[in-house]
Amino acid sequence: MNKISAVIITKNEQQNIRRCLNSLVDVVDEIIVVDSYSTDDTEKICNDFDVEFIKKEFEDYSNSKNYGNSMAKHSFILSLDADEAISEELKESLALVKSNLKQDGYSFNRRTNYCGQWIYHCGWYPDVKLRLFRKSKAKWEGKIHEILQFSSDKKAYLKGDLLHYSYPNLSRHAEKMDLFTEMAARDLFEKKKKVSTLKLIVAPMFEFFKKYILYRGFLDGYYGFIISIMSSYYKFFKYSKLKNLWIEHNSLSNNK
């Protein structure tokens, strides 16, 4: 039987990591946790499991995930975030395919829980993710909202959902959004990207229309509306912060 290494990156994930690790028991043959020096009980919880716990200073998401992949003993990687868990149906699919891993990559749906409610619209489901892959055929790229660059056409789809427990409350979402928009704006700035005032105005409005109307977020009720609004805010803050970075840059250049 083929062997699989699970790779998880963490920082202050005491609310999620036990659920994630419990779902991997009897599914994988090795679990590697790359931790960015958590200050909560993340490490203590991980010590309750058979886990290789590695501390590494955080640079960006792709860097941490690629490092974890490089430390894996086995040729196949199952990549999870700490706020994700394997559903029972997906466990069964993984058990079946594990005996004969013919493909280089396997994808499956991700289903997201937002403030205690499963979301089936807003463009959030089915959210197909390629998360089981041959280590030699894949590499994570991008500082934020990382993308798996996969160099093979040999792929298959598995039944069952990867369960994503995104935000337990609105405050946590707002906190994360501030962090992510800051990182996204700086990434765009480093790439010399600029944003017009027109785009700053229009892009957030279109994002709400897309999530709530085109992707039928209204069918998810109150939280479908909240997700659509927050997605709009994300666009607005990302581009606003990018514009501010250019204003500060130009101001410093003019004063030299």
mmCIF file of C-alpha atoms in Angstrom, residues 10-179:
data_model
loop_
_atom_site.group_PDB
_atom_site.id
_atom_site.type_symbol
_atom_site.label_atom_id
_atom_site.label_comp_id
_atom_site.label_asym_id
_atom_site.label_seq_id
_atom_site.Cartn_x
_atom_site.Cartn_y
_atom_site.Cartn_z
ATOM 1 C CA THR A 10 -0.172 26.509 11.914
ATOM 2 C CA LYS A 11 0.009 29.605 14.040
ATOM 3 C CA ASN A 12 -2.214 29.912 17.116
ATOM 4 C CA GLU A 13 -4.666 27.262 15.933
ATOM 5 C CA GLN A 14 -5.720 25.777 19.278
ATOM 6 C CA GLN A 15 -9.385 26.177 18.306
ATOM 7 C CA ASN A 16 -9.010 24.046 15.174
ATOM 8 C CA ILE A 17 -5.970 21.782 15.203
ATOM 9 C CA ARG A 18 -7.413 18.905 17.303
ATOM 10 C CA ARG A 19 -10.365 18.492 14.932
ATOM 11 C CA CYS A 20 -7.998 18.522 11.956
ATOM 12 C CA LEU A 21 -5.620 15.945 13.437
ATOM 13 C CA ASN A 22 -8.450 13.678 14.620
ATOM 14 C CA SER A 23 -9.758 13.501 11.067
ATOM 15 C CA LEU A 24 -6.356 12.299 9.802
ATOM 16 C CA VAL A 25 -5.974 9.369 12.193
ATOM 17 C CA ASP A 26 -5.973 6.090 10.195
ATOM 18 C CA VAL A 27 -5.931 8.106 6.947
ATOM 19 C CA VAL A 28 -2.260 9.088 6.569
ATOM 20 C CA ASP A 29 1.061 7.528 7.570
ATOM 21 C CA GLU A 30 2.853 10.683 8.698
ATOM 22 C CA ILE A 31 1.737 14.106 9.919
ATOM 23 C CA ILE A 32 4.022 17.120 9.668
ATOM 24 C CA VAL A 33 3.015 20.390 11.337
ATOM 25 C CA VAL A 34 5.003 23.492 10.390
ATOM 26 C CA ASP A 35 4.301 26.005 13.137
ATOM 27 C CA SER A 36 5.131 29.726 13.041
ATOM 28 C CA TYR A 37 5.906 29.934 16.759
ATOM 29 C CA SER A 38 2.396 29.705 18.181
ATOM 30 C CA THR A 39 1.866 31.334 21.574
ATOM 31 C CA ASP A 40 -1.295 29.378 22.449
ATOM 32 C CA ASP A 41 -1.807 25.632 23.075
ATOM 33 C CA THR A 42 -1.283 24.538 19.470
ATOM 34 C CA GLU A 43 1.942 22.660 20.220
ATOM 35 C CA LYS A 44 0.524 21.102 23.385
ATOM 36 C CA ILE A 45 -2.462 19.723 21.466
ATOM 37 C CA CYS A 46 -0.222 18.411 18.684
ATOM 38 C CA ASN A 47 1.808 16.526 21.297
ATOM 39 C CA ASP A 48 -1.287 14.387 21.943
ATOM 40 C CA PHE A 49 -0.849 12.945 18.435
ATOM 41 C CA ASP A 50 1.921 11.215 16.510
ATOM 42 C CA VAL A 51 3.083 14.418 14.835
ATOM 43 C CA GLU A 52 6.418 15.821 13.691
ATOM 44 C CA PHE A 53 6.162 19.372 15.022
ATOM 45 C CA ILE A 54 8.554 21.776 13.288
ATOM 46 C CA LYS A 55 8.962 25.428 14.262
ATOM 47 C CA LYS A 56 9.780 27.815 11.439
ATOM 48 C CA GLU A 57 9.585 31.588 11.171
ATOM 49 C CA PHE A 58 6.703 32.623 8.914
ATOM 50 C CA GLU A 59 7.686 34.209 5.577
ATOM 51 C CA ASP A 60 4.581 33.550 3.529
ATOM 52 C CA TYR A 61 2.039 30.770 3.070
ATOM 53 C CA SER A 62 3.667 29.117 0.063
ATOM 54 C CA ASN A 63 7.070 29.115 1.714
ATOM 55 C CA SER A 64 5.735 27.360 4.816
ATOM 56 C CA LYS A 65 3.796 24.764 2.825
ATOM 57 C CA ASN A 66 6.676 24.013 0.468
ATOM 58 C CA TYR A 67 9.006 23.625 3.423
ATOM 59 C CA GLY A 68 6.616 21.153 5.023
ATOM 60 C CA ASN A 69 6.398 19.201 1.768
ATOM 61 C CA SER A 70 10.199 19.022 1.579
ATOM 62 C CA MET A 71 10.297 17.455 5.054
ATOM 63 C CA ALA A 72 7.806 14.705 4.155
ATOM 64 C CA LYS A 73 9.133 11.137 4.002
ATOM 65 C CA HIS A 74 6.567 9.830 1.538
ATOM 66 C CA SER A 75 6.045 10.630 -2.128
ATOM 67 C CA PHE A 76 2.386 11.641 -1.770
ATOM 68 C CA ILE A 77 1.310 14.738 0.160
ATOM 69 C CA LEU A 78 -2.114 15.449 1.641
ATOM 70 C CA SER A 79 -2.129 19.206 2.241
ATOM 71 C CA LEU A 80 -4.544 20.641 4.797
ATOM 72 C CA ASP A 81 -4.971 23.904 6.637
ATOM 73 C CA ALA A 82 -5.443 23.747 10.397
ATOM 74 C CA ASP A 83 -9.080 24.868 10.079
ATOM 75 C CA GLU A 84 -9.925 21.988 7.738
ATOM 76 C CA ALA A 85 -10.900 18.363 8.392
ATOM 77 C CA ILE A 86 -11.588 15.238 6.331
ATOM 78 C CA SER A 87 -15.256 14.191 6.116
ATOM 79 C CA GLU A 88 -16.226 10.538 6.628
ATOM 80 C CA GLU A 89 -17.092 10.103 2.947
ATOM 81 C CA LEU A 90 -13.755 11.562 1.885
ATOM 82 C CA LYS A 91 -11.981 9.256 4.354
ATOM 83 C CA GLU A 92 -13.566 6.292 2.580
ATOM 84 C CA SER A 93 -12.520 7.622 -0.824
ATOM 85 C CA LEU A 94 -8.951 8.150 0.357
ATOM 86 C CA ALA A 95 -8.800 4.646 1.822
ATOM 87 C CA LEU A 96 -9.929 3.152 -1.498
ATOM 88 C CA VAL A 97 -7.520 5.107 -3.656
ATOM 89 C CA LYS A 98 -4.581 4.715 -1.278
ATOM 90 C CA SER A 99 -4.127 1.076 -2.245
ATOM 91 C CA ASN A 100 -3.512 2.074 -5.855
ATOM 92 C CA LEU A 101 -2.391 5.665 -6.404
ATOM 93 C CA LYS A 102 -2.308 5.632 -10.207
ATOM 94 C CA GLN A 103 -2.667 9.395 -10.670
ATOM 95 C CA ASP A 104 -0.278 12.192 -9.713
ATOM 96 C CA GLY A 105 -3.000 14.310 -8.153
ATOM 97 C CA TYR A 106 -6.458 13.964 -6.602
ATOM 98 C CA SER A 107 -9.010 16.703 -6.072
ATOM 99 C CA PHE A 108 -12.220 16.911 -4.055
ATOM 100 C CA ASN A 109 -14.815 19.463 -2.983
ATOM 101 C CA ARG A 110 -14.289 21.791 -0.047
ATOM 102 C CA ARG A 111 -17.373 22.786 1.952
ATOM 103 C CA THR A 112 -17.113 25.852 4.179
ATOM 104 C CA ASN A 113 -18.727 26.502 7.529
ATOM 105 C CA TYR A 114 -19.197 30.217 8.236
ATOM 106 C CA CYS A 115 -20.312 31.337 11.717
ATOM 107 C CA GLY A 116 -21.801 27.887 12.320
ATOM 108 C CA GLN A 117 -23.636 27.580 8.975
ATOM 109 C CA TRP A 118 -22.620 25.504 5.961
ATOM 110 C CA ILE A 119 -22.448 27.668 2.837
ATOM 111 C CA TYR A 120 -23.539 26.238 -0.519
ATOM 112 C CA HIS A 121 -23.542 29.354 -2.697
ATOM 113 C CA CYS A 122 -21.633 32.675 -2.956
ATOM 114 C CA GLY A 123 -19.142 30.812 -5.187
ATOM 115 C CA TRP A 124 -18.026 28.844 -2.132
ATOM 116 C CA TYR A 125 -19.369 25.410 -3.095
ATOM 117 C CA PRO A 126 -18.404 23.183 -4.720
ATOM 118 C CA ASP A 127 -14.934 24.614 -4.159
ATOM 119 C CA VAL A 128 -12.779 21.968 -5.865
ATOM 120 C CA LYS A 129 -9.274 21.673 -4.403
ATOM 121 C CA LEU A 130 -6.335 19.543 -5.523
ATOM 122 C CA ARG A 131 -4.865 18.575 -2.153
ATOM 123 C CA LEU A 132 -3.513 15.044 -2.573
ATOM 124 C CA PHE A 133 -0.553 15.043 -4.939
ATOM 125 C CA ARG A 134 2.768 13.489 -5.815
ATOM 126 C CA LYS A 135 5.407 15.635 -4.127
ATOM 127 C CA SER A 136 7.644 15.812 -7.202
ATOM 128 C CA LYS A 137 4.823 17.186 -9.374
ATOM 129 C CA ALA A 138 3.624 20.135 -7.303
ATOM 130 C CA LYS A 139 4.770 23.396 -5.734
ATOM 131 C CA TRP A 140 2.898 26.145 -3.912
ATOM 132 C CA GLU A 141 3.243 29.671 -5.322
ATOM 133 C CA GLY A 142 1.974 33.059 -4.121
ATOM 134 C CA LYS A 143 2.510 34.858 -0.828
ATOM 135 C CA ILE A 144 -1.211 34.957 -0.008
ATOM 136 C CA HIS A 145 -4.093 32.888 -1.408
ATOM 137 C CA GLU A 146 -1.414 30.463 -2.529
ATOM 138 C CA ILE A 147 -1.956 28.375 -5.660
ATOM 139 C CA LEU A 148 -0.691 24.848 -6.230
ATOM 140 C CA GLN A 149 1.298 24.685 -9.466
ATOM 141 C CA PHE A 150 0.807 21.126 -10.657
ATOM 142 C CA SER A 151 2.991 19.768 -13.480
ATOM 143 C CA SER A 152 0.997 16.720 -14.538
ATOM 144 C CA ASP A 153 -2.168 15.863 -16.451
ATOM 145 C CA LYS A 154 -2.710 12.679 -14.452
ATOM 146 C CA LYS A 155 -5.504 13.742 -12.109
ATOM 147 C CA ALA A 156 -8.642 12.220 -10.645
ATOM 148 C CA TYR A 157 -11.607 13.385 -8.572
ATOM 149 C CA LEU A 158 -12.604 11.853 -5.223
ATOM 150 C CA LYS A 159 -16.038 11.813 -3.602
ATOM 151 C CA GLY A 160 -16.500 13.448 -0.236
ATOM 152 C CA ASP A 161 -15.890 16.915 1.176
ATOM 153 C CA LEU A 162 -12.978 18.612 2.795
ATOM 154 C CA LEU A 163 -14.668 20.463 5.662
ATOM 155 C CA HIS A 164 -13.471 24.038 6.116
ATOM 156 C CA TYR A 165 -14.318 25.775 9.396
ATOM 157 C CA SER A 166 -13.505 29.285 8.236
ATOM 158 C CA TYR A 167 -14.657 31.935 10.706
ATOM 159 C CA PRO A 168 -16.494 31.269 13.983
ATOM 160 C CA ASN A 169 -17.738 34.872 14.174
ATOM 161 C CA LEU A 170 -17.737 38.187 12.327
ATOM 162 C CA SER A 171 -15.000 39.687 14.517
ATOM 163 C CA ARG A 172 -12.606 36.923 13.506
ATOM 164 C CA HIS A 173 -13.455 37.480 9.844
ATOM 165 C CA ALA A 174 -12.809 41.230 10.148
ATOM 166 C CA GLU A 175 -9.504 40.580 11.930
ATOM 167 C CA LYS A 176 -8.310 38.181 9.249
ATOM 168 C CA MET A 177 -9.512 40.455 6.460
ATOM 169 C CA ASP A 178 -7.366 43.298 7.795
ATOM 170 C CA LEU A 179 -4.323 41.004 7.775
#
